[in-house]
Amino acid sequence: MISKPNDLMQRRAIEQAAKLNLEKVPDEVVDWRTQEADYQADFLAISHLLADMEGLADDPELLALKDQPLAAPLNERSHRTGPRWALAASVILATVIGLWLFGQQEVGPDITMERYVTRVGEQKQVEMSDGSIVTLNTGSEILVGVNDRERKVILQRGEAYFEVAEDPARPFSVDAGLQAITVLGTAFNVRKSPDRLQLAVSEGLVAIHSADEALSASAPLISESGTKSTERVAGQYRVAAGWVAEVEAGNSQLIAYAPDNIQGLVLWRTGFLDFDNTPLVEVVRELNRYSAKKILIEDAAIVDLKVLGVMQIDRIDQALRGLEYTLPIKVAHQYDQIVLTGAK
């Protein structure tokens, strides 16, 4: 629990955590084994909360201010920051005050923290110190904590595919906000979006449960012989290979189903997207995750057109040409966006 807001060590943690959301990790915080235990704990807790404000990271006015120390007096800062920075500062202040009022996440003193981020259109494969492999999809961010007792990943945003190295002595868990995932098997995909959390298990067994509760050994199994695909349930569940579990934001209930081809959900790891009679509006939503330009549909008559095929992630323009060739639509490239309308 943070007890003194003016404590120098905690202010250092706050400053580094805030800067971490705007730039590359500073060299002095890479090797956690040389840092004070309290500093590590404060940093992780504050960074975890700041990451929820991911929209601030790309704000040009905030980026222009990133080199100014957070502890600088207000009268020493530029007056050009405007109301947007004032609002952002108030949000950060409220977040930090919330930490002091409500406590912080428990972090062991010997934990090693690493942060990995991908930009829009970028993918990255990371080998953790325990041998596990994490593949990050576009616009994603994770924090990884490893010590002698556990392996913990915090999925701040985006999507990641996990191939977990066997180590019974050190449980592997993924914290995705209100929901937590405990690994009982080997390979699975987690996608965190503003409206839902999706878990797709390709190998082994994975459990999903509330982040504030421990996994029960008697948690029911979602499999071909267990829960039916149409059933909505609450609580904690073990999810077998071939199944998908989804939890909507603001709703503790879980939806489970077995898609015809679960590998299609993780095809992005190979650089491709697979669509099988998918409505155009959903295809555009997916392409927008990888596109530097915003893709818009400005004709309600085409939103439900069905799309069938495989598209290459790093060739969005080629994918759009394919849509224009196979569907009755027109693709117009503008300066800062791409607009789809019905063909005249």
Short mmCIF file of C-alpha atoms in Angstrom, two decimals:
data_model
loop_
_atom_site.label_atom_id
_atom_site.label_comp_id
_atom_site.label_asym_id
_atom_site.label_seq_id
_atom_site.Cartn_x
_atom_site.Cartn_y
_atom_site.Cartn_z
CA MET A 1 0.00 0.00 0.00
CA ILE A 2 1.38 3.44 -0.91
CA SER A 3 1.11 5.61 2.17
CA LYS A 4 3.04 8.82 1.44
CA PRO A 5 2.26 10.62 -1.87
CA ASN A 6 5.32 12.84 -1.46
CA ASP A 7 7.75 9.97 -1.04
CA LEU A 8 10.66 10.47 -3.44
CA MET A 9 10.91 6.81 -4.42
CA GLN A 10 7.22 6.63 -5.32
CA ARG A 11 7.40 9.86 -7.29
CA ARG A 12 10.26 8.31 -9.26
CA ALA A 13 8.07 5.28 -9.97
CA ILE A 14 5.19 7.50 -11.08
CA GLU A 15 7.42 9.51 -13.40
CA GLN A 16 8.97 6.43 -15.00
CA ALA A 17 5.61 4.69 -15.37
CA ALA A 18 4.08 7.73 -17.07
CA LYS A 19 7.04 8.11 -19.42
CA LEU A 20 6.91 4.39 -20.18
CA ASN A 21 3.56 4.90 -21.85
CA LEU A 22 5.07 7.51 -24.18
CA GLU A 23 8.50 6.23 -25.12
CA LYS A 24 11.01 3.38 -25.01
CA VAL A 25 11.75 1.88 -21.63
CA PRO A 26 14.62 3.83 -20.02
CA ASP A 27 17.81 1.83 -19.61
CA GLU A 28 17.85 2.36 -15.86
CA VAL A 29 14.59 0.44 -15.40
CA VAL A 30 15.33 -2.52 -17.66
CA ASP A 31 17.26 -4.54 -15.06
CA TRP A 32 14.81 -4.79 -12.18
CA ARG A 33 17.24 -6.75 -10.05
CA THR A 34 19.19 -3.55 -9.39
CA GLN A 35 16.11 -1.59 -8.33
CA GLU A 36 14.54 -1.14 -4.91
CA ALA A 37 11.67 -3.54 -4.17
CA ASP A 38 9.22 -0.73 -3.35
CA TYR A 39 10.11 1.05 -6.58
CA GLN A 40 9.34 -2.09 -8.62
CA ALA A 41 5.96 -2.57 -6.97
CA ASP A 42 4.91 1.07 -7.36
CA PHE A 43 6.07 1.14 -10.98
CA LEU A 44 4.11 -1.94 -12.06
CA ALA A 45 0.92 -0.90 -10.31
CA ILE A 46 0.98 2.63 -11.74
CA SER A 47 2.01 1.48 -15.22
CA HIS A 48 -0.82 -1.05 -15.25
CA LEU A 49 -3.39 1.68 -14.63
CA LEU A 50 -1.84 4.24 -16.96
CA ALA A 51 -1.98 1.75 -19.83
CA ASP A 52 -5.76 1.87 -19.74
CA MET A 53 -5.45 5.44 -21.06
CA GLU A 54 -3.87 4.14 -24.27
CA GLY A 55 -5.45 6.87 -26.40
CA LEU A 56 -3.26 9.47 -24.71
CA ALA A 57 -0.04 7.87 -25.91
CA ASP A 58 -0.49 9.03 -29.52
CA ASP A 59 -1.65 12.55 -28.69
CA PRO A 60 0.79 14.95 -30.43
CA GLU A 61 0.59 17.52 -27.64
CA LEU A 62 1.48 14.90 -25.05
CA LEU A 63 4.31 13.55 -27.18
CA ALA A 64 5.72 17.07 -27.43
CA LEU A 65 5.83 17.21 -23.65
CA LYS A 66 7.22 13.78 -22.93
CA ASP A 67 10.74 15.01 -22.12
CA GLN A 68 9.53 17.38 -19.41
CA PRO A 69 9.96 15.81 -15.94
CA LEU A 70 6.64 15.13 -14.29
CA ALA A 71 7.83 16.67 -11.06
CA ALA A 72 8.59 20.06 -12.67
CA PRO A 73 6.67 23.01 -11.18
CA LEU A 74 3.73 24.14 -13.26
CA ASN A 75 5.18 27.58 -13.80
CA GLU A 76 8.27 26.03 -15.42
CA ARG A 77 6.26 24.27 -18.14
CA SER A 78 5.15 25.59 -21.49
CA HIS A 79 1.87 27.51 -21.57
CA ARG A 80 1.07 25.98 -24.95
CA THR A 81 -0.16 22.73 -23.49
CA GLY A 82 -3.81 23.79 -23.56
CA PRO A 83 -6.87 22.19 -22.03
CA ARG A 84 -6.17 18.76 -23.52
CA TRP A 85 -2.98 18.36 -21.47
CA ALA A 86 -4.76 19.76 -18.44
CA LEU A 87 -7.41 17.08 -18.82
CA ALA A 88 -4.80 14.37 -19.33
CA ALA A 89 -2.90 15.55 -16.26
CA SER A 90 -6.06 15.46 -14.19
CA VAL A 91 -6.73 11.90 -15.34
CA ILE A 92 -3.20 10.81 -14.42
CA LEU A 93 -3.45 12.58 -11.07
CA ALA A 94 -6.79 10.90 -10.38
CA THR A 95 -5.25 7.54 -11.28
CA VAL A 96 -2.33 8.02 -8.89
CA ILE A 97 -4.60 9.26 -6.11
CA GLY A 98 -6.72 6.17 -6.70
CA LEU A 99 -3.64 4.04 -6.07
CA TRP A 100 -2.98 5.73 -2.76
CA LEU A 101 -6.61 5.42 -1.72
CA PHE A 102 -7.30 1.88 -2.85
CA GLY A 103 -3.91 0.17 -2.74
CA GLN A 104 -1.84 -1.49 -5.46
CA GLN A 105 -1.17 -4.82 -7.09
CA GLU A 106 1.00 -7.25 -5.16
CA VAL A 107 4.41 -7.68 -6.79
CA GLY A 108 7.27 -9.79 -5.47
CA PRO A 109 10.54 -7.99 -4.70
CA ASP A 110 12.56 -10.25 -7.00
CA ILE A 111 10.34 -10.02 -10.06
CA THR A 112 11.83 -9.17 -13.45
CA MET A 113 9.65 -6.86 -15.53
CA GLU A 114 9.74 -6.51 -19.29
CA ARG A 115 7.49 -4.50 -21.58
CA TYR A 116 6.75 -5.27 -25.23
CA VAL A 117 4.73 -3.12 -27.64
CA THR A 118 3.71 -3.33 -31.30
CA ARG A 119 2.52 -0.43 -33.40
CA VAL A 120 -0.35 -0.52 -35.90
CA GLY A 121 0.47 -3.08 -38.58
CA GLU A 122 3.43 -4.50 -36.64
CA GLN A 123 3.83 -7.99 -35.22
CA LYS A 124 6.54 -9.22 -32.89
CA GLN A 125 7.66 -12.55 -31.44
CA VAL A 126 9.14 -12.53 -27.94
CA GLU A 127 10.91 -15.33 -26.11
CA MET A 128 10.42 -15.04 -22.36
CA SER A 129 13.18 -15.93 -19.93
CA ASP A 130 11.42 -19.23 -19.10
CA GLY A 131 11.38 -20.30 -22.76
CA SER A 132 7.73 -19.44 -23.43
CA ILE A 133 7.00 -17.72 -26.75
CA VAL A 134 4.60 -14.78 -27.02
CA THR A 135 3.59 -13.44 -30.44
CA LEU A 136 2.12 -9.94 -30.34
CA ASN A 137 -0.35 -8.81 -32.98
CA THR A 138 -0.89 -5.27 -34.23
CA GLY A 139 -1.32 -2.44 -31.70
CA SER A 140 -0.64 -4.60 -28.65
CA GLU A 141 1.15 -4.20 -25.33
CA ILE A 142 2.14 -6.61 -22.57
CA LEU A 143 4.06 -6.52 -19.31
CA VAL A 144 5.87 -9.70 -18.33
CA GLY A 145 6.82 -10.59 -14.77
CA VAL A 146 8.89 -13.69 -14.01
CA ASN A 147 10.33 -14.90 -10.72
CA ASP A 148 11.06 -18.21 -9.00
CA ARG A 149 7.42 -18.78 -8.06
CA GLU A 150 5.30 -17.63 -10.99
CA ARG A 151 5.13 -16.31 -14.52
CA LYS A 152 2.71 -13.44 -15.02
CA VAL A 153 1.73 -11.48 -18.13
CA ILE A 154 -0.45 -8.37 -18.10
CA LEU A 155 -2.21 -7.84 -21.43
CA GLN A 156 -2.66 -4.08 -21.51
CA ARG A 157 -4.26 -3.98 -24.95
CA GLY A 158 -4.45 -5.84 -28.23
CA GLU A 159 -3.86 -9.50 -28.99
CA ALA A 160 -1.21 -12.09 -28.19
CA TYR A 161 -0.63 -15.77 -28.87
CA PHE A 162 1.04 -17.74 -26.09
CA GLU A 163 3.11 -20.92 -26.40
CA VAL A 164 3.86 -21.75 -22.79
CA ALA A 165 6.94 -23.67 -21.71
CA GLU A 166 6.22 -26.48 -19.27
CA ASP A 167 7.16 -25.53 -15.72
CA PRO A 168 4.78 -26.94 -13.07
CA ALA A 169 6.68 -25.17 -10.29
CA ARG A 170 5.90 -21.75 -11.78
CA PRO A 171 2.25 -21.26 -12.81
CA PHE A 172 1.67 -19.11 -15.90
CA SER A 173 -1.18 -16.58 -15.84
CA VAL A 174 -2.44 -13.76 -18.04
CA ASP A 175 -4.11 -10.73 -16.44
CA ALA A 176 -6.49 -9.03 -18.89
CA GLY A 177 -8.20 -6.58 -16.57
CA LEU A 178 -11.29 -7.92 -14.85
CA GLN A 179 -10.60 -11.40 -16.21
CA ALA A 180 -7.60 -13.64 -15.59
CA ILE A 181 -6.39 -16.66 -17.53
CA THR A 182 -4.51 -19.51 -15.86
CA VAL A 183 -2.57 -21.82 -18.13
CA LEU A 184 -3.18 -25.52 -17.76
CA GLY A 185 -1.98 -26.40 -21.25
CA THR A 186 0.33 -25.10 -23.93
CA ALA A 187 -1.02 -22.80 -26.67
CA PHE A 188 -3.79 -20.21 -26.76
CA ASN A 189 -4.73 -16.79 -28.14
CA VAL A 190 -6.04 -13.82 -26.14
CA ARG A 191 -7.61 -10.77 -27.77
CA LYS A 192 -8.56 -7.77 -25.66
CA SER A 193 -10.74 -5.10 -27.27
CA PRO A 194 -12.78 -2.29 -25.70
CA ASP A 195 -15.99 -4.31 -25.80
CA ARG A 196 -14.85 -7.87 -25.08
CA LEU A 197 -12.16 -10.36 -24.14
CA GLN A 198 -11.72 -13.43 -26.33
CA LEU A 199 -9.82 -16.60 -25.42
CA ALA A 200 -9.19 -19.18 -28.16
CA VAL A 201 -7.48 -22.42 -27.14
CA SER A 202 -5.58 -24.23 -29.88
CA GLU A 203 -3.70 -26.75 -27.70
CA GLY A 204 -4.09 -28.10 -24.19
CA LEU A 205 -6.30 -26.63 -21.48
CA VAL A 206 -6.71 -23.04 -20.26
CA ALA A 207 -8.84 -21.64 -17.42
CA ILE A 208 -10.62 -18.28 -17.43
CA HIS A 209 -11.87 -16.67 -14.23
CA SER A 210 -12.32 -13.34 -12.47
CA ALA A 211 -9.02 -11.60 -11.77
CA ASP A 212 -9.87 -11.19 -8.09
CA GLU A 213 -10.43 -14.89 -7.39
CA ALA A 214 -8.18 -17.94 -7.34
CA LEU A 215 -8.83 -20.78 -9.75
CA SER A 216 -10.78 -23.67 -8.26
CA ALA A 217 -9.68 -27.22 -9.00
CA SER A 218 -13.35 -28.09 -9.51
CA ALA A 219 -13.95 -25.45 -12.21
CA PRO A 220 -16.21 -27.03 -14.87
CA LEU A 221 -14.76 -28.02 -18.23
CA ILE A 222 -15.91 -26.51 -21.52
CA SER A 223 -15.44 -29.24 -24.13
CA GLU A 224 -17.34 -31.40 -26.60
CA SER A 225 -18.66 -33.51 -23.73
CA GLY A 226 -19.22 -30.57 -21.41
CA THR A 227 -20.80 -27.16 -21.85
CA LYS A 228 -22.85 -26.66 -25.01
CA SER A 229 -21.82 -23.93 -27.43
CA THR A 230 -24.98 -21.89 -26.87
CA GLU A 231 -24.81 -21.85 -23.07
CA ARG A 232 -24.10 -18.60 -21.19
CA VAL A 233 -22.45 -19.15 -17.84
CA ALA A 234 -20.86 -17.15 -15.04
CA GLY A 235 -17.87 -17.84 -12.81
CA GLN A 236 -14.72 -19.75 -13.73
CA TYR A 237 -14.24 -22.40 -16.39
CA ARG A 238 -11.57 -24.57 -17.93
CA VAL A 239 -11.55 -24.31 -21.71
CA ALA A 240 -10.42 -27.23 -23.86
CA ALA A 241 -8.57 -27.08 -27.18
CA GLY A 242 -10.80 -26.16 -30.10
CA TRP A 243 -13.04 -23.91 -28.02
CA VAL A 244 -13.47 -20.16 -27.73
CA ALA A 245 -14.61 -18.31 -24.60
CA GLU A 246 -15.70 -14.67 -24.71
CA VAL A 247 -16.58 -12.20 -21.96
CA GLU A 248 -18.24 -8.91 -22.84
CA ALA A 249 -17.14 -5.71 -21.13
CA GLY A 250 -19.29 -4.93 -18.10
CA ASN A 251 -20.75 -8.43 -18.12
CA SER A 252 -19.38 -11.28 -16.01
CA GLN A 253 -21.15 -13.91 -18.11
CA LEU A 254 -19.14 -16.05 -20.49
CA ILE A 255 -20.08 -17.22 -23.98
CA ALA A 256 -18.46 -20.45 -25.18
CA TYR A 257 -18.51 -21.97 -28.65
CA ALA A 258 -16.50 -24.30 -30.87
CA PRO A 259 -15.77 -22.74 -34.30
CA ASP A 260 -15.42 -24.97 -37.35
CA ASN A 261 -11.77 -23.93 -37.71
CA ILE A 262 -10.18 -22.39 -34.64
CA GLN A 263 -6.88 -22.00 -36.48
CA GLY A 264 -8.54 -19.29 -38.55
CA LEU A 265 -8.60 -17.11 -35.43
CA VAL A 266 -4.81 -17.31 -35.10
CA LEU A 267 -3.91 -17.23 -38.79
CA TRP A 268 -2.69 -13.67 -38.24
CA ARG A 269 0.51 -15.19 -36.86
CA THR A 270 1.40 -16.22 -40.42
CA GLY A 271 0.63 -12.76 -41.83
CA PHE A 272 -2.81 -13.57 -43.21
CA LEU A 273 -6.48 -13.08 -42.33
CA ASP A 274 -9.13 -15.67 -43.22
CA PHE A 275 -12.72 -14.64 -43.95
CA ASP A 276 -15.48 -17.18 -44.52
CA ASN A 277 -18.74 -15.52 -45.62
CA THR A 278 -17.95 -12.68 -43.24
CA PRO A 279 -20.03 -9.47 -43.48
CA LEU A 280 -18.10 -6.62 -45.09
CA VAL A 281 -18.54 -4.45 -42.01
CA GLU A 282 -16.66 -7.03 -39.91
CA VAL A 283 -13.94 -7.39 -42.54
CA VAL A 284 -13.40 -3.63 -42.55
CA ARG A 285 -13.28 -3.59 -38.74
CA GLU A 286 -10.53 -6.22 -38.85
CA LEU A 287 -8.56 -4.52 -41.63
CA ASN A 288 -8.62 -1.28 -39.66
CA ARG A 289 -6.52 -2.93 -36.97
CA TYR A 290 -3.64 -3.15 -39.45
CA SER A 291 -4.22 -0.12 -41.68
CA ALA A 292 -2.36 3.18 -41.33
CA LYS A 293 -5.37 4.91 -42.89
CA LYS A 294 -8.87 4.62 -41.48
CA ILE A 295 -11.20 2.54 -43.69
CA LEU A 296 -14.82 3.72 -43.69
CA ILE A 297 -18.06 2.34 -45.14
CA GLU A 298 -20.29 5.19 -46.26
CA ASP A 299 -23.06 3.15 -47.84
CA ALA A 300 -25.44 1.16 -45.63
CA ALA A 301 -26.40 -1.00 -48.60
CA ILE A 302 -23.03 -2.78 -48.66
CA VAL A 303 -22.34 -3.47 -44.97
CA ASP A 304 -23.77 -7.00 -45.10
CA LEU A 305 -22.08 -8.12 -48.32
CA LYS A 306 -20.34 -11.43 -47.67
CA VAL A 307 -16.58 -11.80 -48.05
CA LEU A 308 -14.83 -15.11 -48.71
CA GLY A 309 -11.07 -15.39 -48.98
CA VAL A 310 -7.63 -14.94 -47.45
CA MET A 311 -5.96 -11.52 -47.25
CA GLN A 312 -2.34 -10.59 -46.58
CA ILE A 313 -1.98 -8.34 -43.55
CA ASP A 314 0.86 -6.19 -44.88
CA ARG A 315 -0.89 -5.58 -48.21
CA ILE A 316 -4.06 -3.76 -47.25
CA ASP A 317 -4.28 -1.93 -50.59
CA GLN A 318 -4.14 -5.25 -52.42
CA ALA A 319 -6.88 -6.63 -50.17
CA LEU A 320 -9.09 -3.64 -50.93
CA ARG A 321 -8.52 -4.07 -54.66
CA GLY A 322 -9.61 -7.68 -54.28
CA LEU A 323 -12.79 -6.59 -52.51
CA GLU A 324 -13.50 -4.05 -55.24
CA TYR A 325 -13.00 -6.73 -57.89
CA THR A 326 -15.24 -9.36 -56.28
CA LEU A 327 -17.96 -7.18 -54.70
CA PRO A 328 -20.20 -4.43 -56.10
CA ILE A 329 -18.30 -1.71 -54.25
CA LYS A 330 -16.07 1.25 -55.03
CA VAL A 331 -12.88 2.02 -53.08
CA ALA A 332 -11.85 5.68 -52.92
CA HIS A 333 -8.42 6.54 -51.50
CA GLN A 334 -8.36 9.96 -49.86
CA TYR A 335 -5.58 11.83 -48.10
CA ASP A 336 -6.17 10.45 -44.61
CA GLN A 337 -8.80 7.75 -45.11
CA ILE A 338 -10.21 5.11 -47.46
CA VAL A 339 -13.93 5.19 -48.25
CA LEU A 340 -16.05 2.26 -49.45
CA THR A 341 -19.34 2.87 -51.25
CA GLY A 342 -21.64 0.89 -53.51
CA ALA A 343 -20.64 0.69 -57.17
CA LYS A 344 -22.73 2.98 -59.35
#
